[in-house]
Amino acid sequence: DAQQAQALARAEQSSAASEWVQVEHRRADGRRGQGSDSRTAVQSAPTRSAPSGPALIVIDGANVGRSYNVGYRRPNFEHERHEGRGPPVCALAIVRAIEFFRKHNYTVKAFLPEYCFNGGRYNDSFALDHGQLKPYVDDGSLVLTPGAGHDDNFMITYALSQCAAQLQVHILTNDAFADHIKNKKCEAAWCSRHLLKYCWVGSELMPENGLP
């Protein structure tokens, strides 16, 4: 009887030890699983990505349309006849700028005072060849701004909103926006990053540092 009791005690101890080992194995497996889940969570944690993909080009239509001083030449246009009242906006320059960036698969949004398209109050403020702008007004790539407002303000507001949406944005203009910086509409550092200067080589638009 004593031998049987000792054997039973040894069996119970062996069984308890085996159960303890199994419990510890399960705990270890659980800890490894948690560690793996934790590492996976860290690796898959969402990060705020930098702007990527083709840039959005915002065109300063009035600036591009009057870019005779940087090489633009409208066919059969006598520039000297218009110097007294300032050069008129040329629709063809705006069209060529839009098409230049579209050709390179950029999204384009141009801004222009509405009187350049509609003629204004006295029907005498049309852009030259303004009829060429209609397809771009119709498809939304050319935005007409109120004549009583400032087209730059609308353009800058739009560009800032798109930057906030994490898009790459560049404004095609040779305007330094000094007044807008002074009036806190935008910051000098922002302008240095987002303004895209240009000139014309023949009838071809050429951004200062190539395509953005």
Tab-separated table of C-alpha atoms in Angstrom:
chain	number	residue	atom	x	y	z
A	1	ASP	CA	0.000	0.000	0.000
A	2	ALA	CA	2.851	2.403	0.827
A	3	GLN	CA	4.477	1.692	-2.510
A	4	GLN	CA	1.219	2.337	-4.339
A	5	ALA	CA	0.785	5.647	-2.479
A	6	GLN	CA	4.323	6.724	-3.388
A	7	ALA	CA	3.782	5.758	-7.020
A	8	LEU	CA	0.520	7.715	-7.086
A	9	ALA	CA	2.219	10.773	-5.555
A	10	ARG	CA	5.023	10.619	-8.138
A	11	ALA	CA	2.426	10.336	-10.938
A	12	GLU	CA	0.513	13.361	-9.616
A	13	GLN	CA	3.747	15.391	-9.371
A	14	SER	CA	4.722	14.380	-12.913
A	15	SER	CA	1.263	15.304	-14.199
A	16	ALA	CA	1.351	18.678	-12.415
A	17	ALA	CA	4.812	19.389	-13.784
A	18	SER	CA	3.653	18.475	-17.265
A	19	GLU	CA	0.649	20.764	-16.962
A	20	TRP	CA	2.893	23.587	-15.669
A	21	VAL	CA	5.225	23.134	-18.643
A	22	GLN	CA	2.274	23.223	-21.038
A	23	VAL	CA	0.895	26.386	-19.398
A	24	GLU	CA	4.274	28.089	-19.652
A	25	HIS	CA	4.560	27.102	-23.304
A	26	ARG	CA	1.145	28.609	-23.992
A	27	ARG	CA	2.121	31.810	-22.172
A	28	ALA	CA	5.339	32.066	-24.157
A	29	ASP	CA	3.478	31.496	-27.389
A	30	GLY	CA	1.037	34.212	-26.397
A	31	ARG	CA	3.836	36.660	-25.675
A	32	ARG	CA	5.472	35.895	-29.025
A	33	GLY	CA	2.154	36.393	-30.785
A	34	GLN	CA	1.619	39.716	-29.035
A	35	GLY	CA	5.113	40.818	-29.986
A	36	SER	CA	4.496	39.852	-33.599
A	37	ASP	CA	1.143	41.656	-33.589
A	38	SER	CA	2.812	44.695	-32.031
A	39	ARG	CA	5.573	44.712	-34.635
A	40	THR	CA	2.987	44.271	-37.393
A	41	ALA	CA	0.969	47.141	-35.957
A	42	VAL	CA	4.044	49.357	-35.899
A	43	GLN	CA	5.009	48.408	-39.423
A	44	SER	CA	1.493	48.954	-40.781
A	45	ALA	CA	0.785	52.138	-38.822
A	46	PRO	CA	-0.426	54.792	-41.260
A	47	THR	CA	1.975	57.613	-41.950
A	48	ARG	CA	1.247	60.956	-43.540
A	49	SER	CA	2.677	60.557	-46.991
A	50	ALA	CA	4.438	63.316	-48.838
A	51	PRO	CA	2.734	64.760	-51.923
A	52	SER	CA	3.323	62.472	-54.857
A	53	GLY	CA	2.293	61.986	-58.448
A	54	PRO	CA	1.919	64.567	-61.197
A	55	ALA	CA	1.654	68.111	-59.909
A	56	LEU	CA	-1.322	70.404	-60.162
A	57	ILE	CA	-0.428	73.441	-62.246
A	58	VAL	CA	-2.335	76.612	-61.414
A	59	ILE	CA	-1.955	79.187	-64.192
A	60	ASP	CA	-2.002	82.922	-63.574
A	61	GLY	CA	-3.950	83.632	-66.741
A	62	ALA	CA	-3.556	87.404	-66.726
A	63	ASN	CA	0.196	87.113	-66.207
A	64	VAL	CA	0.671	84.469	-68.900
A	65	GLY	CA	-1.673	86.288	-71.237
A	66	ARG	CA	0.493	89.434	-71.038
A	67	SER	CA	3.868	87.695	-71.160
A	68	TYR	CA	5.143	89.634	-74.194
A	69	ASN	CA	8.089	90.853	-72.097
A	70	VAL	CA	9.408	87.299	-71.718
A	71	GLY	CA	9.257	86.289	-75.334
A	72	TYR	CA	5.621	85.625	-76.177
A	73	ARG	CA	4.636	86.778	-79.659
A	74	ARG	CA	1.144	86.585	-81.011
A	75	PRO	CA	1.109	86.146	-84.792
A	76	ASN	CA	0.287	89.387	-86.641
A	77	PHE	CA	0.135	91.377	-83.410
A	78	GLU	CA	1.380	94.973	-83.440
A	79	HIS	CA	2.480	95.339	-79.830
A	80	GLU	CA	3.368	99.024	-80.141
A	81	ARG	CA	-0.236	99.980	-80.925
A	82	HIS	CA	-1.318	98.862	-77.452
A	83	GLU	CA	1.458	100.238	-75.273
A	84	GLY	CA	-0.502	103.351	-74.286
A	85	ARG	CA	-3.103	101.380	-72.313
A	86	GLY	CA	-0.936	98.370	-71.530
A	87	PRO	CA	-0.767	95.145	-73.483
A	88	PRO	CA	-4.028	93.206	-73.809
A	89	VAL	CA	-4.362	89.675	-72.537
A	90	CYS	CA	-3.755	87.191	-75.328
A	91	ALA	CA	-5.961	84.107	-75.115
A	92	LEU	CA	-3.627	82.104	-77.315
A	93	ALA	CA	-0.819	82.337	-74.743
A	94	ILE	CA	-3.113	80.931	-72.060
A	95	VAL	CA	-4.278	78.141	-74.345
A	96	ARG	CA	-0.695	77.207	-75.189
A	97	ALA	CA	0.264	77.150	-71.507
A	98	ILE	CA	-2.685	74.896	-70.638
A	99	GLU	CA	-1.918	72.532	-73.506
A	100	PHE	CA	1.796	72.461	-72.671
A	101	PHE	CA	1.132	71.007	-69.224
A	102	ARG	CA	-1.698	68.759	-70.377
A	103	LYS	CA	0.687	67.266	-72.929
A	104	HIS	CA	2.877	66.235	-69.993
A	105	ASN	CA	-0.096	64.742	-68.087
A	106	TYR	CA	-0.478	67.474	-65.476
A	107	THR	CA	-3.791	68.575	-64.041
A	108	VAL	CA	-4.275	72.234	-64.960
A	109	LYS	CA	-6.442	74.961	-63.495
A	110	ALA	CA	-6.126	78.482	-64.923
A	111	PHE	CA	-7.613	81.657	-63.408
A	112	LEU	CA	-8.609	84.741	-65.392
A	113	PRO	CA	-10.785	87.826	-64.740
A	114	GLU	CA	-14.172	87.241	-66.352
A	115	TYR	CA	-14.058	90.460	-68.373
A	116	CYS	CA	-11.296	88.948	-70.506
A	117	PHE	CA	-13.848	86.429	-71.686
A	118	ASN	CA	-17.115	88.389	-71.443
A	119	GLY	CA	-15.896	91.866	-72.396
A	120	GLY	CA	-16.674	93.620	-69.126
A	121	ARG	CA	-19.244	96.314	-68.398
A	122	TYR	CA	-18.545	98.247	-71.579
A	123	ASN	CA	-17.895	95.245	-73.746
A	124	ASP	CA	-14.401	96.464	-74.546
A	125	SER	CA	-12.152	94.363	-72.294
A	126	PHE	CA	-12.006	91.129	-74.245
A	127	ALA	CA	-8.776	89.204	-74.432
A	128	LEU	CA	-7.381	88.936	-77.933
A	129	ASP	CA	-8.811	85.796	-79.553
A	130	HIS	CA	-11.036	85.333	-76.508
A	131	GLY	CA	-13.224	82.835	-78.374
A	132	GLN	CA	-10.420	80.288	-78.063
A	133	LEU	CA	-10.996	80.207	-74.317
A	134	LYS	CA	-14.523	78.810	-74.482
A	135	PRO	CA	-13.644	75.072	-74.538
A	136	TYR	CA	-11.523	75.559	-71.423
A	137	VAL	CA	-14.242	77.511	-69.637
A	138	ASP	CA	-16.722	74.782	-70.566
A	139	ASP	CA	-14.568	71.917	-69.247
A	140	GLY	CA	-13.703	73.768	-66.026
A	141	SER	CA	-9.977	74.081	-66.587
A	142	LEU	CA	-10.293	77.870	-66.912
A	143	VAL	CA	-11.904	79.591	-63.934
A	144	LEU	CA	-13.358	83.067	-64.513
A	145	THR	CA	-13.042	85.313	-61.463
A	146	PRO	CA	-15.332	88.283	-60.687
A	147	GLY	CA	-14.216	91.522	-62.321
A	148	ALA	CA	-14.711	93.405	-59.050
A	149	GLY	CA	-12.458	90.968	-57.186
A	150	HIS	CA	-8.777	90.211	-57.472
A	151	ASP	CA	-8.003	87.151	-59.557
A	152	ASP	CA	-4.757	86.572	-57.636
A	153	ASN	CA	-6.687	86.168	-54.376
A	154	PHE	CA	-8.896	83.442	-55.814
A	155	MET	CA	-5.910	81.713	-57.355
A	156	ILE	CA	-3.814	81.780	-54.178
A	157	THR	CA	-6.744	80.625	-52.036
A	158	TYR	CA	-7.286	77.688	-54.355
A	159	ALA	CA	-3.592	76.771	-54.423
A	160	LEU	CA	-3.371	76.894	-50.620
A	161	SER	CA	-6.412	74.640	-50.291
A	162	GLN	CA	-4.863	72.084	-52.622
A	163	CYS	CA	-1.592	72.184	-50.695
A	164	ALA	CA	-3.592	71.497	-47.539
A	165	ALA	CA	-5.053	68.468	-49.320
A	166	GLN	CA	-1.489	67.152	-49.791
A	167	LEU	CA	-1.255	67.798	-53.531
A	168	GLN	CA	1.847	69.048	-55.294
A	169	VAL	CA	0.953	72.555	-56.447
A	170	HIS	CA	2.820	75.055	-58.607
A	171	ILE	CA	1.565	78.439	-59.781
A	172	LEU	CA	2.768	79.402	-63.236
A	173	THR	CA	3.482	83.125	-62.924
A	174	ASN	CA	6.305	85.635	-63.110
A	175	ASP	CA	4.612	87.718	-60.433
A	176	ALA	CA	6.565	87.618	-57.151
A	177	PHE	CA	3.317	88.205	-55.170
A	178	ALA	CA	5.075	90.857	-53.080
A	179	ASP	CA	1.782	92.623	-52.271
A	180	HIS	CA	0.140	89.371	-51.235
A	181	ILE	CA	3.082	88.499	-48.985
A	182	LYS	CA	2.902	91.966	-47.435
A	183	ASN	CA	-0.858	91.571	-46.883
A	184	LYS	CA	-0.365	88.092	-45.330
A	185	LYS	CA	-2.289	86.342	-48.080
A	186	CYS	CA	0.640	83.949	-48.423
A	187	GLU	CA	4.148	83.585	-47.030
A	188	ALA	CA	7.421	84.290	-48.791
A	189	ALA	CA	8.677	80.764	-48.035
A	190	TRP	CA	5.536	79.271	-49.540
A	191	CYS	CA	5.957	81.385	-52.674
A	192	SER	CA	9.576	80.311	-53.081
A	193	ARG	CA	8.443	76.682	-53.108
A	194	HIS	CA	5.326	76.990	-55.250
A	195	LEU	CA	5.806	79.783	-57.809
A	196	LEU	CA	6.939	78.539	-61.198
A	197	LYS	CA	8.579	81.164	-63.402
A	198	TYR	CA	8.738	80.828	-67.161
A	199	CYS	CA	9.585	82.384	-70.491
A	200	TRP	CA	8.797	81.634	-74.126
A	201	VAL	CA	11.202	80.198	-76.660
A	202	GLY	CA	9.481	80.878	-79.936
A	203	SER	CA	5.951	79.602	-79.372
A	204	GLU	CA	7.030	77.062	-76.752
A	205	LEU	CA	6.578	77.657	-73.046
A	206	MET	CA	9.705	76.985	-70.957
A	207	PRO	CA	9.467	76.748	-67.132
A	208	GLU	CA	12.550	78.121	-65.382
A	209	ASN	CA	13.754	74.822	-63.911
A	210	GLY	CA	12.018	72.423	-66.236
A	211	LEU	CA	8.895	70.481	-65.415
A	212	PRO	CA	8.096	70.330	-61.687
